[in-house]
């Protein structure tokens, strides 16, 4: 049977096996999908061994995405732009192809929630790996402006300069931000510690859409905060997780699974519904 897995550390709580098993059942593909948690300095060896032993493809998550970028034979254009690889496929001619499906997953999820990106004013919080992966797919939707704000301002400036050729992207400090924005995407890891990015409450209004890439069984700190300040449309990153997985599955199997039912099952599994 064709073998796939996700590499990460820690990875025990990953939802990817659950999601890909449902995709396989739905599309009647024969495959198995597991987990691998190599020591941080043993990822390269573990990756090679997996493919030497017949593995067909894998996902890569924290903290290995940047290392995976350096280990594959060939990179997709979107992986090159993201500077990180979250999906690897062994091609028929034995080439390890590195791809990045995170940004496409974010955009697909935003669209599935009815969020309009064209001509919109987007604020992206954070300038780490997730922000970098999101930038090109977001700019491809032709927003009127995309502003990056990050705690370490120089990192936001670097990203804006790097992606400047792809669209109207600028960097501002949190203090400089002036609304109204149509959409705020939180790609910081602040919610992981129950913290908030230092965003002025005045930037939140009733028609704004709020997206937190993080997710959990209950509202993230950022979503709770935005709701308190009047945001009516709030979304967490669970849909992005399912959409990036669907994109990876399509890369591997050449068939696109449906995501709605799988997202519902995942929410049930997490106790969200
Ligand atoms: P990185 O570590 O690369 O970047 C973290 C970012 O968060 C940096 O910009 C950092 O700022 C900022 N940050 C951290 N703590 C705070 C704080 N207290 N206040 C303000 N800013 C803060 O992480 P990633 O980009 O890889 O991941 C970010 C988040 O996105 C994670 O929560 C991750 O779980 C989520 N994610 C979700 C996905 C999904 O499918 N739903 C996919 C990928 C990521 P500074 O530069 O100043 O340190």
Short mmCIF file of C-alpha atoms and ligand atoms in Angstrom, two decimals:
data_model
loop_
_atom_site.label_atom_id
_atom_site.label_comp_id
_atom_site.label_asym_id
_atom_site.label_seq_id
_atom_site.Cartn_x
_atom_site.Cartn_y
_atom_site.Cartn_z
CA UNK A 1 0.00 0.00 0.00
CA UNK A 2 1.28 3.54 -0.78
CA UNK A 3 2.75 5.14 2.34
CA UNK A 4 2.58 8.77 3.44
CA UNK A 5 3.25 10.49 6.74
CA UNK A 6 3.82 13.79 8.48
CA UNK A 7 7.20 14.74 9.96
CA UNK A 8 7.17 17.12 12.92
CA UNK A 9 8.39 17.56 16.47
CA UNK A 10 6.19 17.34 18.41
CA UNK A 11 3.69 15.72 16.07
CA UNK A 12 1.66 13.36 18.26
CA UNK A 13 -1.37 15.67 18.23
CA UNK A 14 -1.30 16.24 14.47
CA UNK A 15 -4.67 16.00 12.77
CA UNK A 16 -3.12 15.13 9.40
CA UNK A 17 -3.52 11.31 9.70
CA UNK A 18 -7.20 11.81 10.51
CA UNK A 19 -7.72 14.21 7.59
CA UNK A 20 -5.82 12.18 4.98
CA UNK A 21 -7.46 8.92 6.02
CA UNK A 22 -10.86 10.54 5.43
CA UNK A 23 -9.69 11.96 2.07
CA UNK A 24 -8.46 8.50 1.01
CA UNK A 25 -11.74 6.86 1.99
CA UNK A 26 -13.77 9.53 0.21
CA UNK A 27 -11.76 9.26 -3.04
CA UNK A 28 -11.28 5.47 -2.79
CA UNK A 29 -7.51 5.72 -2.80
CA UNK A 30 -5.51 2.89 -1.22
CA UNK A 31 -2.97 4.50 1.08
CA UNK A 32 -1.82 4.68 4.66
CA UNK A 33 -0.79 7.85 6.46
CA UNK A 34 1.25 7.94 9.68
CA UNK A 35 3.34 10.14 11.96
CA UNK A 36 7.11 10.51 12.38
CA UNK A 37 8.78 12.50 15.15
CA UNK A 38 12.53 12.34 14.56
CA UNK A 39 14.92 14.13 16.90
CA UNK A 40 15.47 17.65 15.67
CA UNK A 41 18.95 16.87 14.27
CA UNK A 42 17.83 13.59 12.67
CA UNK A 43 15.21 14.85 10.26
CA UNK A 44 17.43 14.60 7.15
CA UNK A 45 18.28 10.97 7.90
CA UNK A 46 14.67 10.07 8.72
CA UNK A 47 13.42 11.67 5.52
CA UNK A 48 15.95 9.79 3.37
CA UNK A 49 15.15 6.49 5.10
CA UNK A 50 11.40 6.97 4.59
CA UNK A 51 11.79 7.43 0.83
CA UNK A 52 14.47 4.69 0.55
CA UNK A 53 11.97 2.32 2.11
CA UNK A 54 9.29 3.07 -0.46
CA UNK A 55 7.46 6.12 0.97
CA UNK A 56 5.49 8.02 -1.70
CA UNK A 57 5.13 11.40 -0.06
CA UNK A 58 5.04 13.32 3.21
CA UNK A 59 3.96 16.46 4.93
CA UNK A 60 6.43 18.45 6.96
CA UNK A 61 5.51 20.64 9.89
CA UNK A 62 7.18 22.63 12.68
CA UNK A 63 10.19 22.74 13.07
CA UNK A 64 11.29 21.05 9.83
CA UNK A 65 9.75 23.13 7.01
CA UNK A 66 12.82 25.28 6.34
CA UNK A 67 15.16 22.28 6.49
CA UNK A 68 12.94 20.34 4.09
CA UNK A 69 13.35 23.25 1.66
CA UNK A 70 17.10 22.48 1.52
CA UNK A 71 16.74 18.69 1.29
CA UNK A 72 14.50 18.17 -1.76
CA UNK A 73 15.76 17.79 -5.36
CA UNK A 74 13.36 20.27 -6.90
CA UNK A 75 11.11 23.07 -5.62
CA UNK A 76 7.71 24.20 -6.88
CA UNK A 77 7.49 27.96 -7.62
CA UNK A 78 5.27 28.49 -4.56
CA UNK A 79 7.71 26.62 -2.29
CA UNK A 80 10.52 28.84 -3.61
CA UNK A 81 8.49 31.94 -2.74
CA UNK A 82 7.53 30.58 0.68
CA UNK A 83 11.11 29.59 1.53
CA UNK A 84 9.70 26.47 3.16
CA UNK A 85 8.33 23.06 2.18
CA UNK A 86 5.30 21.43 3.82
CA UNK A 87 4.63 18.77 1.16
CA UNK A 88 7.08 16.38 -0.53
CA UNK A 89 6.25 14.04 -3.38
CA UNK A 90 8.43 11.32 -4.87
CA UNK A 91 7.83 11.66 -8.60
CA UNK A 92 7.71 8.70 -11.01
CA UNK A 93 11.24 9.52 -12.17
CA UNK A 94 12.61 9.39 -8.61
CA UNK A 95 12.81 13.14 -7.97
CA UNK A 96 11.88 14.53 -4.53
CA UNK A 97 9.63 17.48 -5.30
CA UNK A 98 9.14 20.05 -2.53
CA UNK A 99 5.94 22.09 -2.48
CA UNK A 100 4.17 24.46 -0.12
CA UNK A 101 0.38 24.28 0.16
CA UNK A 102 -0.16 26.45 3.26
CA UNK A 103 -0.88 29.73 1.46
CA UNK A 104 -3.21 28.08 -1.05
CA UNK A 105 -4.98 26.47 1.90
CA UNK A 106 -5.46 29.83 3.59
CA UNK A 107 -6.87 31.46 0.46
CA UNK A 108 -9.18 28.49 -0.23
CA UNK A 109 -10.51 28.66 3.33
CA UNK A 110 -11.06 32.42 3.20
CA UNK A 111 -13.01 32.00 -0.03
CA UNK A 112 -15.06 29.15 1.40
CA UNK A 113 -16.14 31.60 4.13
CA UNK A 114 -17.20 34.09 1.47
CA UNK A 115 -14.39 36.57 2.20
CA UNK A 116 -13.67 38.86 -0.76
CA UNK A 117 -9.96 39.40 -1.32
CA UNK A 118 -9.95 41.37 -4.57
CA UNK A 119 -9.75 45.13 -3.95
CA UNK A 120 -9.74 44.58 -0.21
CA UNK A 121 -7.44 46.12 2.35
CA UNK A 122 -5.69 43.31 4.21
CA UNK A 123 -3.67 43.48 7.42
CA UNK A 124 -1.32 40.57 8.00
CA UNK A 125 0.00 40.26 11.55
CA UNK A 126 3.32 38.43 11.93
CA UNK A 127 6.30 37.95 9.66
CA UNK A 128 7.30 34.35 10.35
CA UNK A 129 7.09 31.26 8.16
CA UNK A 130 3.29 31.23 7.95
CA UNK A 131 3.18 34.89 6.87
CA UNK A 132 5.83 34.30 4.23
CA UNK A 133 3.88 31.34 2.81
CA UNK A 134 0.66 33.36 2.70
CA UNK A 135 1.99 36.44 0.93
CA UNK A 136 2.18 35.32 -2.72
CA UNK A 137 -1.22 33.52 -2.72
CA UNK A 138 -2.85 36.56 -1.06
CA UNK A 139 -1.28 39.04 -3.48
CA UNK A 140 -2.39 36.85 -6.40
CA UNK A 141 -5.99 37.66 -5.35
CA UNK A 142 -5.33 41.34 -6.15
CA UNK A 143 -6.07 43.12 -2.86
CA UNK A 144 -5.94 46.92 -3.04
CA UNK A 145 -3.35 46.90 -0.24
CA UNK A 146 -1.63 44.40 1.99
CA UNK A 147 0.02 45.74 5.15
CA UNK A 148 2.34 43.58 7.25
CA UNK A 149 2.79 44.41 10.95
CA UNK A 150 5.19 42.51 13.14
CA UNK A 151 6.56 42.82 16.67
CA UNK A 152 10.06 42.89 15.17
CA UNK A 153 9.45 45.56 12.55
CA UNK A 154 12.60 44.88 10.52
CA UNK A 155 11.27 41.41 9.66
CA UNK A 156 8.05 42.91 8.29
CA UNK A 157 10.10 45.39 6.27
CA UNK A 158 12.24 42.60 4.83
CA UNK A 159 9.19 40.59 3.79
CA UNK A 160 7.49 43.60 2.22
CA UNK A 161 10.63 44.40 0.24
CA UNK A 162 10.97 40.80 -0.91
CA UNK A 163 7.37 40.54 -2.17
CA UNK A 164 7.10 44.07 -3.47
CA UNK A 165 7.20 42.98 -7.12
CA UNK A 166 4.12 40.78 -6.63
CA UNK A 167 1.74 43.49 -5.45
CA UNK A 168 0.94 46.48 -3.20
CA UNK A 169 2.57 45.25 0.01
CA UNK A 170 4.02 47.51 2.71
CA UNK A 171 5.24 47.17 6.30
CA UNK A 172 3.99 49.28 9.20
CA UNK A 173 4.58 49.17 12.93
CA UNK A 174 1.59 48.29 15.10
CA UNK A 175 1.50 51.94 16.22
CA UNK A 176 1.39 53.23 12.63
CA UNK A 177 -1.62 51.15 11.56
CA UNK A 178 -4.60 53.16 10.36
CA UNK A 179 -7.92 51.55 9.39
CA UNK A 180 -10.26 50.65 8.04
CA UNK A 181 -9.07 47.18 7.06
CA UNK A 182 -11.47 44.67 5.48
CA UNK A 183 -9.59 41.61 6.71
CA UNK A 184 -7.07 40.97 9.50
CA UNK A 185 -5.10 37.73 9.37
CA UNK A 186 -3.26 36.76 12.52
CA UNK A 187 -0.25 34.68 11.53
CA UNK A 188 1.58 35.32 14.80
CA UNK A 189 2.09 32.50 17.26
CA UNK A 190 0.93 34.80 20.09
CA UNK A 191 -2.30 32.82 20.62
CA UNK A 192 -0.18 29.74 21.40
CA UNK A 193 0.74 31.39 24.71
CA UNK A 194 -2.72 32.92 25.11
CA UNK A 195 -1.19 36.30 24.22
CA UNK A 196 -2.40 39.00 21.85
CA UNK A 197 -0.55 40.91 19.15
CA UNK A 198 -0.54 44.60 20.21
CA UNK A 199 -3.33 45.71 17.90
CA UNK A 200 -5.38 48.82 18.72
CA UNK A 201 -9.03 47.88 19.46
CA UNK A 202 -10.12 50.87 17.34
CA UNK A 203 -9.09 48.89 14.22
CA UNK A 204 -11.89 46.38 14.83
CA UNK A 205 -15.29 47.24 13.36
CA UNK A 206 -18.46 45.28 12.69
CA UNK A 207 -17.78 44.65 8.99
CA UNK A 208 -14.22 43.43 9.41
CA UNK A 209 -13.30 39.78 8.81
CA UNK A 210 -10.90 38.28 11.36
CA UNK A 211 -8.83 35.19 10.64
CA UNK A 212 -6.55 33.49 13.17
CA UNK A 213 -4.30 30.81 11.65
CA UNK A 214 -4.30 29.10 15.03
CA UNK A 215 -7.18 26.87 16.09
CA UNK A 216 -8.38 24.91 19.06
CA UNK A 217 -11.45 23.47 20.72
CA UNK A 218 -12.48 26.97 21.83
CA UNK A 219 -11.92 30.51 20.53
CA UNK A 220 -8.28 31.59 20.34
CA UNK A 221 -7.24 34.58 22.46
CA UNK A 222 -7.22 36.75 19.33
CA UNK A 223 -10.69 35.70 18.19
CA UNK A 224 -12.14 36.27 21.68
CA UNK A 225 -10.55 39.70 21.76
CA UNK A 226 -11.84 40.63 18.29
CA UNK A 227 -15.36 39.50 19.17
CA UNK A 228 -15.26 41.59 22.35
CA UNK A 229 -14.46 44.61 20.20
CA UNK A 230 -17.35 44.04 17.79
CA UNK A 231 -16.06 41.75 15.01
CA UNK A 232 -18.90 39.65 13.66
CA UNK A 233 -17.05 37.43 11.19
CA UNK A 234 -14.28 35.44 12.87
CA UNK A 235 -12.55 32.33 11.54
CA UNK A 236 -9.85 30.09 12.94
CA UNK A 237 -7.17 28.09 11.11
CA UNK A 238 -8.88 24.70 11.19
CA UNK A 239 -10.26 25.20 7.69
CA UNK A 240 -6.79 26.23 6.48
CA UNK A 241 -5.41 23.00 7.92
CA UNK A 242 -7.95 20.94 5.98
CA UNK A 243 -7.54 22.96 2.77
CA UNK A 244 -3.72 22.76 2.77
CA UNK A 245 -4.08 19.01 3.29
CA UNK A 246 -6.51 18.76 0.35
CA UNK A 247 -3.99 20.59 -1.80
CA UNK A 248 -1.20 18.20 -0.69
CA UNK A 249 -3.44 15.19 -1.38
CA UNK A 250 -4.08 16.56 -4.88
CA UNK A 251 -0.32 16.95 -5.46
CA UNK A 252 0.27 13.32 -4.45
CA UNK A 253 -2.74 11.55 -5.93
CA UNK A 254 -3.88 13.79 -8.80
CA UNK A 255 -7.41 13.84 -7.37
CA UNK A 256 -8.94 16.64 -5.29
CA UNK A 257 -10.90 15.56 -2.23
CA UNK A 258 -13.91 17.49 -0.94
CA UNK A 259 -13.21 19.36 2.30
CA UNK A 260 -16.59 20.31 3.82
CA UNK A 261 -17.51 16.92 5.25
CA UNK A 262 -13.93 16.32 6.47
CA UNK A 263 -13.89 19.68 8.25
CA UNK A 264 -17.18 18.79 9.92
CA UNK A 265 -15.76 15.42 11.06
CA UNK A 266 -12.64 17.13 12.36
CA UNK A 267 -14.68 19.63 14.36
CA UNK A 268 -16.67 16.77 15.84
CA UNK A 269 -13.41 14.98 16.67
CA UNK A 270 -12.09 18.10 18.40
CA UNK A 271 -15.33 18.59 20.28
CA UNK A 272 -16.01 21.96 18.59
CA UNK A 273 -19.49 20.84 17.45
P1 LIG B 1 7.07 31.64 13.39
O1 LIG B 1 7.70 31.23 14.67
O2 LIG B 1 7.83 31.52 12.12
O3 LIG B 1 6.58 33.18 13.50
C1 LIG B 1 5.90 33.63 14.64
C2 LIG B 1 5.46 35.07 14.45
O4 LIG B 1 4.65 35.43 15.55
C3 LIG B 1 6.61 36.08 14.37
O5 LIG B 1 6.28 37.07 13.44
C4 LIG B 1 6.63 36.64 15.81
O6 LIG B 1 7.13 37.96 15.88
C5 LIG B 1 5.16 36.65 16.11
N1 LIG B 1 4.87 36.61 17.57
C6 LIG B 1 5.10 35.61 18.43
N2 LIG B 1 4.65 35.91 19.66
C7 LIG B 1 4.11 37.16 19.59
C8 LIG B 1 3.48 38.02 20.52
N3 LIG B 1 3.31 37.67 21.79
N4 LIG B 1 3.03 39.22 20.08
C9 LIG B 1 3.19 39.58 18.77
N5 LIG B 1 3.78 38.80 17.85
C10 LIG B 1 4.24 37.61 18.24
O7 LIG B 1 5.70 30.80 13.34
P2 LIG B 1 4.86 30.40 12.02
O8 LIG B 1 4.81 31.60 11.14
O9 LIG B 1 5.38 29.14 11.48
O10 LIG B 1 3.41 30.07 12.63
C11 LIG B 1 2.60 31.10 13.15
C12 LIG B 1 1.23 30.56 13.55
O11 LIG B 1 0.51 30.09 12.42
C13 LIG B 1 1.28 29.40 14.54
O12 LIG B 1 0.31 29.64 15.54
C14 LIG B 1 0.92 28.20 13.71
O13 LIG B 1 0.26 27.21 14.50
C15 LIG B 1 -0.03 28.82 12.69
N6 LIG B 1 -0.12 28.04 11.44
C16 LIG B 1 -1.31 27.47 11.12
C17 LIG B 1 -1.45 26.74 9.96
C18 LIG B 1 -2.78 26.12 9.64
O14 LIG B 1 -2.85 25.27 8.75
N7 LIG B 1 -3.85 26.54 10.28
C19 LIG B 1 -0.33 26.51 9.04
C20 LIG B 1 0.89 27.19 9.45
C21 LIG B 1 0.98 27.90 10.62
P3 LIG B 1 8.71 38.25 15.98
O15 LIG B 1 9.22 38.23 14.58
O16 LIG B 1 8.79 39.58 16.61
O17 LIG B 1 9.31 37.16 16.84
#
